[in-house]
Amino acid sequence: MLRLQGRARGYEWGGNGTIPALFGYSPAEMRVAELWFGAHPDDPAIVGATADAPLFDPAQFYPGSPGEDHRLKSMRRGRRRRATHLPAPTEDLRAYIARQPRQALGDSIAEHDGELPYLLKVIAPECPLSLQVHPSREQAREGFAREDAAGIARDSAVRNYRDRNHKPELAYALEPFEAIAGFRTTRRIEGVLGGLDTKLTNELLSYIEQGISALFSRLLAAETRPTGEEISEVVEACGERLSRGLSPSPRADRIVTILARQYPNDPGVVASLLLNPVSLRPGEAVFIPAGTVHAYLSGTAVEIMASSDNVLRAGLTHKHVDVPELLRVMDTSAAPPIRIAPERMSEAVSTFYAPVDDFELSTLHLRDATAIEVLRARGPRTVVCLEGAAELITASDHEMLNTGQAMFVPDSDGQLAIRGFGELIVASVP
């Protein structure tokens, strides 16, 4: 087993305190939007962290602290362990797997593609993420090759395809989590747009018979996108019918007003009316297939996905937007959000099975510190302790994992058992 130190990502939609507070740290001086625990080339986790190391390297997010020991003591609010030096980042998880793929991944995965199939994250949007879609594997391979041939650098801000992989994903709510995902039915769209009686929504209603692609293209394409005044008129109409108790979808109208505060002239504000609102309570999960238009709005969640960073954005962002490419790859089928119910493996263990071969996610709610839970999953596993403490046990090793610590368990370690008291998540492969 190898202790992991995750990699924090400071996107503009993140906050200073949510993720640090989740693991008992004081608010950061910079935004912490996501923590990555994977082997994706953009930001692979560090292996071989010490038992006293924080969940992520604080140097980037606590730059004002005068020294390592002081910085760690200030971060470890209420913790009893003595702060020690940070681990030297001598190797990352991607390099470790490349050195010994069969040991790390198992024969089947090593022979298939030789890389960790999943990327595990903790995500905490304090304001809405971009309206986006992820490509299928075939679309990603074609797009990656096309942008390489065009000479677009792989770290360029205008690049869509940063790798060759698809990106289906599952979000498991740790706190109430809000999103929009997938298109409503035509009749439902008519009901949501009807009654607003604005120039823009009346025109959109006239496009209904042409299909979802026509509606979305009318809103987002550069040559037809609405003016700021037209968008404002829709926002005001949504607010008016909401205040009068006349809304056919109160959540949809509330989402419009929230998005308009953050992106007042963005057509994605109006496009949100075409999508299904999603509200997750803690412990619930939603699956986002490749091709599904979606945006995460607020909350805290564990996110697991195929190991990819391919994102095609349509709006609600200051990053690169490529509407034609998004329209090309998006799925226009009307479908409700795909909520995944877990299978109860025992009193303490539940597993969420997504309809893909790249990942599955197990949650452990340990309430009897003397009971040993033997996990079914084999192959490469990533364990994160969200709360409490647990002992990880294999045939040849055992390690303690406390709140805010993570572990990579290679295939060669064999069966994994866990005992303790607290909350853990385990990422694995079917």
Coordinates of C-alpha atoms in Angstrom, one line a residue:
M1 CA 0.0 0.0 0.0
L2 CA 1.1 3.5 -0.8
R3 CA 0.0 6.7 1.0
L4 CA -1.2 9.3 -1.5
Q5 CA -1.1 13.1 -1.4
G6 CA -3.8 14.5 -3.6
R7 CA -3.4 17.4 -6.0
A8 CA -5.6 20.5 -5.3
R9 CA -7.0 22.5 -8.2
G10 CA -7.8 26.2 -7.7
Y11 CA -10.5 26.9 -10.3
E12 CA -12.5 30.1 -10.0
W13 CA -15.7 28.4 -9.0
G14 CA -14.2 26.9 -5.9
G15 CA -14.0 28.4 -2.4
N16 CA -11.4 28.9 0.2
G17 CA -12.9 26.9 3.0
T18 CA -15.2 24.1 2.0
I19 CA -12.6 21.4 1.0
P20 CA -10.1 22.3 3.7
A21 CA -12.8 22.3 6.4
L22 CA -14.0 18.9 5.2
F23 CA -10.7 17.5 6.4
G24 CA -10.2 19.7 9.4
Y25 CA -7.9 22.3 7.9
S26 CA -8.3 26.1 8.2
P27 CA -9.5 28.1 5.2
A28 CA -6.9 28.4 2.4
E29 CA -5.6 31.7 1.1
M30 CA -6.5 30.7 -2.4
R31 CA -9.4 28.8 -3.9
V32 CA -9.5 25.0 -3.5
A33 CA -12.1 23.7 -6.0
E34 CA -11.1 20.1 -6.4
L35 CA -8.8 17.4 -5.1
W36 CA -7.5 14.9 -7.6
F37 CA -6.4 11.3 -6.5
G38 CA -5.4 9.8 -9.8
A39 CA -2.7 9.2 -12.4
H40 CA -4.0 11.6 -15.1
P41 CA -0.9 13.3 -16.7
D42 CA -2.3 16.8 -15.9
D43 CA -1.9 16.4 -12.2
P44 CA -1.1 12.9 -10.8
A45 CA -1.2 12.3 -7.1
I46 CA 2.1 11.9 -5.1
V47 CA 2.9 8.5 -3.8
G48 CA 4.9 7.7 -0.6
A49 CA 3.5 10.5 1.5
T50 CA 4.3 10.3 5.2
A51 CA 1.7 9.4 7.8
D52 CA 1.7 13.1 9.0
A53 CA 1.4 14.7 5.6
P54 CA -1.7 16.7 4.8
L55 CA -4.2 15.5 2.2
F56 CA -2.7 17.9 -0.3
D57 CA 0.5 20.0 -0.5
P58 CA -0.4 23.3 1.3
A59 CA 2.4 25.3 -0.3
Q60 CA 0.3 26.4 -3.2
F61 CA -2.7 27.4 -1.2
Y62 CA -1.2 28.7 2.0
P63 CA 1.5 30.9 0.6
G64 CA 1.6 33.4 3.4
S65 CA 2.6 31.0 6.1
P66 CA 6.2 31.6 7.4
G67 CA 7.3 28.0 7.5
E68 CA 6.4 24.4 7.1
D69 CA 5.9 23.5 10.7
H70 CA 3.9 26.6 11.4
R71 CA 1.8 26.1 8.2
L72 CA 0.9 22.5 9.1
K73 CA 0.1 23.3 12.7
S74 CA -2.3 26.1 11.6
M75 CA -3.9 23.8 9.0
R76 CA -4.4 20.8 11.4
R77 CA -7.1 22.5 13.4
G78 CA -7.8 20.4 16.5
R79 CA -5.5 17.5 15.5
R80 CA -3.2 15.8 18.0
R81 CA -0.6 14.5 15.7
R82 CA 2.6 16.5 15.6
A83 CA 3.2 18.3 12.4
T84 CA 6.3 17.1 10.5
H85 CA 7.9 18.0 7.2
L86 CA 6.2 17.5 3.9
P87 CA 7.2 14.4 1.8
A88 CA 9.6 15.1 -1.0
P89 CA 7.6 14.6 -4.2
T90 CA 10.0 12.1 -5.6
E91 CA 7.5 10.1 -7.6
D92 CA 3.9 10.4 -8.7
L93 CA 1.3 7.8 -9.1
R94 CA 1.5 7.8 -12.9
A95 CA 5.3 7.2 -12.8
Y96 CA 4.8 4.4 -10.2
I97 CA 2.3 2.6 -12.4
A98 CA 4.5 3.0 -15.5
R99 CA 7.4 1.3 -13.6
Q100 CA 5.3 -1.8 -12.7
P101 CA 2.0 -1.8 -14.5
R102 CA 1.1 -5.5 -13.8
Q103 CA 1.8 -5.1 -10.1
A104 CA -0.1 -1.9 -9.8
L105 CA -3.1 -2.6 -12.1
G106 CA -3.3 -6.3 -12.6
D107 CA -2.8 -8.3 -15.8
S108 CA -6.1 -7.5 -17.4
I109 CA -5.9 -3.7 -17.1
A110 CA -2.2 -3.6 -17.7
E111 CA -2.6 -5.4 -21.0
H112 CA -5.6 -3.3 -22.0
D113 CA -4.2 0.2 -21.8
G114 CA -1.6 0.2 -19.0
E115 CA -3.1 3.1 -17.2
L116 CA -5.3 3.7 -14.1
P117 CA -8.8 3.6 -15.6
Y118 CA -10.4 6.1 -13.2
L119 CA -9.8 9.5 -11.7
L120 CA -11.2 10.1 -8.2
K121 CA -11.9 13.7 -7.0
V122 CA -13.5 15.6 -4.2
I123 CA -15.3 18.6 -5.7
A124 CA -16.9 21.6 -4.0
P125 CA -18.4 24.3 -6.3
E126 CA -19.4 27.5 -4.5
C127 CA -20.6 28.9 -7.8
P128 CA -21.8 27.2 -11.0
L129 CA -19.4 25.3 -13.2
S130 CA -19.6 25.7 -17.0
L131 CA -22.4 24.3 -19.1
Q132 CA -20.5 21.4 -20.6
V133 CA -20.4 18.0 -22.2
H134 CA -17.8 15.2 -22.3
P135 CA -17.0 13.2 -25.5
S136 CA -17.3 9.5 -26.1
R137 CA -14.0 7.5 -26.5
E138 CA -14.2 7.5 -30.3
Q139 CA -14.9 11.3 -30.3
A140 CA -12.0 11.9 -27.9
R141 CA -9.6 9.9 -30.0
E142 CA -10.6 11.7 -33.2
G143 CA -10.6 15.1 -31.5
F144 CA -7.2 14.6 -29.9
A145 CA -5.6 13.5 -33.2
R146 CA -7.3 16.5 -35.0
E147 CA -5.9 19.1 -32.5
D148 CA -2.5 17.5 -32.5
A149 CA -2.4 17.7 -36.3
A150 CA -3.5 21.3 -36.0
G151 CA -0.5 22.0 -33.8
I152 CA -2.5 23.1 -30.7
A153 CA -0.3 22.6 -27.7
R154 CA -1.7 20.0 -25.2
D155 CA -1.6 22.6 -22.4
S156 CA -3.2 25.3 -24.5
A157 CA -6.2 27.2 -23.1
V158 CA -8.0 26.7 -26.4
R159 CA -7.6 23.0 -26.6
N160 CA -10.7 20.8 -26.1
Y161 CA -9.1 17.3 -26.1
R162 CA -6.3 16.9 -23.6
D163 CA -6.3 13.1 -23.8
R164 CA -7.8 10.3 -25.9
N165 CA -10.3 9.0 -23.3
H166 CA -14.0 9.4 -22.8
K167 CA -15.3 10.9 -19.6
P168 CA -18.4 9.4 -18.1
E169 CA -18.7 10.4 -14.4
L170 CA -20.6 9.7 -11.2
A171 CA -21.1 12.3 -8.5
Y172 CA -21.8 11.1 -4.9
A173 CA -23.1 13.8 -2.6
L174 CA -21.4 14.5 0.7
E175 CA -23.6 17.5 1.3
P176 CA -26.7 18.7 -0.6
F177 CA -25.6 19.0 -4.2
E178 CA -27.3 20.8 -7.0
A179 CA -26.9 20.4 -10.8
I180 CA -28.6 20.4 -14.1
A181 CA -28.3 17.4 -16.4
G182 CA -29.8 16.1 -19.6
F183 CA -32.6 17.6 -21.8
R184 CA -36.2 17.7 -20.7
T185 CA -38.9 16.3 -23.0
T186 CA -40.2 18.6 -25.7
R187 CA -43.6 18.9 -23.9
R188 CA -41.8 19.8 -20.6
I189 CA -39.7 22.5 -22.4
E190 CA -42.9 23.9 -23.8
G191 CA -44.3 24.1 -20.3
V192 CA -41.3 25.8 -18.8
L193 CA -40.9 28.3 -21.6
G194 CA -44.6 28.9 -22.0
G195 CA -46.1 31.8 -20.0
L196 CA -42.8 33.8 -19.9
D197 CA -44.0 35.7 -23.0
T198 CA -40.7 37.2 -23.9
K199 CA -39.3 37.8 -27.4
L200 CA -36.6 35.2 -26.9
T201 CA -38.8 32.4 -25.3
N202 CA -41.6 33.0 -27.9
E203 CA -39.0 32.5 -30.7
L204 CA -37.6 29.4 -29.0
L205 CA -41.1 27.9 -28.8
S206 CA -41.3 28.3 -32.6
Y207 CA -38.2 26.2 -32.9
I208 CA -39.6 23.3 -30.9
E209 CA -40.6 21.2 -33.9
Q210 CA -37.1 21.4 -35.3
G211 CA -35.7 19.6 -32.2
I212 CA -33.4 20.2 -29.3
S213 CA -30.3 20.8 -31.5
A214 CA -32.1 23.7 -33.2
L215 CA -33.1 25.2 -29.8
F216 CA -29.6 24.9 -28.3
S217 CA -27.9 26.1 -31.5
R218 CA -30.2 29.2 -31.6
L219 CA -29.2 30.1 -28.0
L220 CA -25.5 29.4 -28.2
A221 CA -24.2 29.8 -31.8
A222 CA -22.2 33.0 -32.3
E223 CA -24.4 34.2 -35.2
T224 CA -27.8 33.7 -33.4
R225 CA -27.0 34.1 -29.7
P226 CA -29.4 36.5 -27.9
T227 CA -28.4 39.9 -26.6
G228 CA -27.9 40.8 -23.0
E229 CA -31.2 42.6 -23.0
E230 CA -33.1 39.6 -24.3
I231 CA -31.5 37.4 -21.6
S232 CA -32.4 39.9 -18.9
E233 CA -36.0 40.0 -20.1
V234 CA -36.2 36.2 -19.6
V235 CA -34.5 36.4 -16.2
E236 CA -37.0 39.0 -15.0
A237 CA -39.9 37.0 -16.3
C238 CA -38.7 33.9 -14.4
G239 CA -38.3 35.9 -11.2
E240 CA -41.7 37.4 -11.6
R241 CA -43.6 34.1 -12.0
L242 CA -41.6 32.6 -9.3
S243 CA -42.5 35.4 -6.8
R244 CA -46.2 35.0 -7.8
G245 CA -46.2 31.3 -7.3
L246 CA -47.0 30.6 -10.9
S247 CA -43.9 28.7 -12.0
P248 CA -44.3 25.3 -13.6
S249 CA -40.8 24.5 -12.4
P250 CA -39.7 26.6 -9.4
R251 CA -36.3 25.0 -9.3
A252 CA -35.7 25.9 -13.0
D253 CA -36.6 29.5 -12.4
R254 CA -34.5 29.7 -9.2
I255 CA -31.5 28.3 -11.2
V256 CA -32.0 31.0 -13.9
T257 CA -31.8 33.8 -11.3
I258 CA -28.7 32.2 -9.6
L259 CA -26.9 31.8 -13.0
A260 CA -27.8 35.3 -14.0
R261 CA -26.1 36.8 -11.0
Q262 CA -22.9 35.0 -11.9
Y263 CA -23.1 35.3 -15.7
P264 CA -25.6 38.0 -16.5
N265 CA -25.3 38.1 -20.3
D266 CA -24.6 34.5 -20.9
P267 CA -27.1 32.5 -23.1
G268 CA -26.3 29.5 -20.9
V269 CA -28.6 31.1 -18.4
V270 CA -31.6 30.6 -20.7
A271 CA -30.3 27.3 -21.9
S272 CA -30.6 25.9 -18.4
L273 CA -34.4 26.0 -18.8
L274 CA -34.0 23.2 -21.3
L275 CA -32.3 20.9 -18.8
N276 CA -33.4 18.8 -15.9
P277 CA -32.7 20.1 -12.4
V278 CA -31.0 17.6 -10.1
S279 CA -31.0 17.8 -6.3
L280 CA -28.9 15.2 -4.4
R281 CA -29.2 14.6 -0.7
P282 CA -26.0 13.3 1.1
G283 CA -25.5 9.7 0.1
E284 CA -27.2 10.0 -3.3
A285 CA -25.5 9.7 -6.6
V286 CA -26.1 10.8 -10.2
F287 CA -24.4 9.3 -13.3
I288 CA -23.4 11.6 -16.3
P289 CA -22.8 9.6 -19.5
A290 CA -20.6 10.9 -22.3
G291 CA -22.6 13.3 -24.4
T292 CA -24.9 14.6 -21.6
V293 CA -25.1 18.4 -21.3
H294 CA -24.8 19.3 -17.7
A295 CA -23.5 21.8 -15.1
Y296 CA -22.8 21.4 -11.4
L297 CA -24.2 24.3 -9.4
S298 CA -23.3 24.0 -5.7
G299 CA -22.5 21.6 -2.9
T300 CA -19.8 19.0 -2.1
A301 CA -19.4 15.6 -3.7
V302 CA -17.0 12.8 -4.4
E303 CA -16.7 12.5 -8.2
I304 CA -15.3 9.5 -10.0
M305 CA -14.9 9.3 -13.7
A306 CA -12.9 7.7 -16.5
S307 CA -9.4 9.1 -16.3
S308 CA -9.8 12.1 -18.6
D309 CA -9.9 15.9 -18.6
N310 CA -11.8 16.4 -21.8
V311 CA -14.4 19.2 -21.4
L312 CA -16.4 20.9 -24.2
R313 CA -17.9 24.1 -22.9
A314 CA -20.9 26.0 -24.2
G315 CA -21.1 28.8 -21.7
L316 CA -21.3 29.9 -18.0
T317 CA -17.5 30.2 -17.9
H318 CA -14.6 32.5 -18.7
K319 CA -12.7 29.5 -20.2
H320 CA -12.5 28.4 -23.8
V321 CA -16.0 27.9 -25.3
D322 CA -16.4 25.8 -28.5
V323 CA -20.1 25.7 -29.3
P324 CA -19.8 24.0 -32.7
E325 CA -17.8 21.1 -31.2
L326 CA -20.2 20.8 -28.3
L327 CA -23.2 20.7 -30.6
R328 CA -21.5 18.0 -32.6
V329 CA -20.9 15.6 -29.7
M330 CA -23.9 16.3 -27.4
D331 CA -26.7 13.7 -27.0
T332 CA -30.0 15.4 -27.8
S333 CA -32.1 12.6 -26.4
A334 CA -34.7 13.7 -23.8
A335 CA -34.0 11.7 -20.6
P336 CA -34.3 12.2 -16.9
P337 CA -31.1 12.3 -14.8
I338 CA -29.6 8.9 -14.2
R339 CA -29.7 8.3 -10.4
I340 CA -27.6 5.3 -9.3
A341 CA -28.9 3.3 -6.3
P342 CA -26.1 1.5 -4.5
E343 CA -26.0 -2.3 -3.8
R344 CA -25.8 -3.0 -0.1
M345 CA -22.8 -5.4 0.3
S346 CA -23.1 -5.4 4.1
E347 CA -24.4 -3.3 6.9
A348 CA -21.3 -1.0 6.5
V349 CA -20.5 -1.2 2.7
S350 CA -22.5 0.0 -0.3
T351 CA -21.3 0.0 -3.9
F352 CA -22.4 2.2 -6.7
Y353 CA -22.1 0.5 -10.1
A354 CA -22.1 2.8 -13.1
P355 CA -22.8 1.4 -16.6
V356 CA -19.1 1.6 -17.6
D357 CA -16.0 -0.6 -17.2
D358 CA -13.8 2.2 -15.9
F359 CA -14.9 2.5 -12.3
E360 CA -17.1 1.7 -9.4
L361 CA -17.4 3.5 -6.1
S362 CA -17.9 2.0 -2.6
T363 CA -18.8 3.8 0.6
L364 CA -18.0 2.6 4.0
H365 CA -19.9 3.7 7.1
L366 CA -18.0 1.9 9.9
R367 CA -19.7 1.9 13.3
D368 CA -18.2 -1.2 14.9
A369 CA -14.4 -0.8 15.4
T370 CA -14.0 -4.5 16.1
A371 CA -15.7 -5.7 12.9
I372 CA -13.6 -6.4 9.8
E373 CA -15.1 -5.6 6.4
V374 CA -13.6 -7.6 3.5
L375 CA -14.0 -5.8 0.2
R376 CA -14.9 -7.6 -2.9
A377 CA -13.0 -5.3 -5.3
R378 CA -9.6 -6.3 -6.6
G379 CA -7.3 -4.5 -9.0
P380 CA -6.1 -0.9 -8.3
R381 CA -8.0 0.7 -5.4
T382 CA -7.9 4.2 -4.0
V383 CA -9.1 4.7 -0.4
V384 CA -9.9 8.1 1.1
C385 CA -10.8 8.6 4.8
L386 CA -13.4 11.3 5.0
E387 CA -14.0 11.0 8.8
G388 CA -12.7 9.0 11.7
A389 CA -9.9 6.4 11.4
A390 CA -9.5 2.9 9.9
E391 CA -7.0 0.1 9.6
L392 CA -6.4 -1.2 6.1
I393 CA -5.3 -4.8 6.0
T394 CA -3.9 -7.0 3.3
A395 CA -2.1 -10.4 3.4
S396 CA 1.3 -8.6 3.6
D397 CA 0.6 -5.2 5.1
H398 CA -1.5 -3.1 7.3
E399 CA -1.7 0.7 7.6
M400 CA -3.8 3.2 9.6
L401 CA -5.7 5.8 7.7
N402 CA -7.0 8.9 9.5
T403 CA -9.4 11.8 8.5
G404 CA -7.9 13.5 5.5
Q405 CA -5.6 10.7 4.3
A406 CA -5.6 8.6 1.2
M407 CA -4.1 5.3 0.2
F408 CA -3.4 3.5 -3.1
V409 CA -3.7 -0.3 -2.9
P410 CA -2.1 -2.0 -5.9
D411 CA -3.5 -5.2 -7.4
S412 CA -0.5 -7.2 -6.1
D413 CA -1.6 -6.6 -2.5
G414 CA -4.6 -8.8 -3.1
Q415 CA -7.7 -8.7 -1.0
L416 CA -8.3 -5.6 1.1
A417 CA -10.0 -5.6 4.5
I418 CA -10.9 -2.6 6.6
R419 CA -11.9 -2.0 10.2
G420 CA -12.4 1.1 12.3
F421 CA -14.9 3.8 13.0
G422 CA -15.7 6.5 10.4
E423 CA -16.6 7.2 6.8
L424 CA -14.4 6.1 3.8
I425 CA -14.7 5.9 0.1
V426 CA -13.1 3.3 -2.1
A427 CA -12.6 3.7 -5.9
S428 CA -12.0 0.5 -7.8
V429 CA -12.6 -1.2 -11.2
P430 CA -15.4 -3.7 -11.9

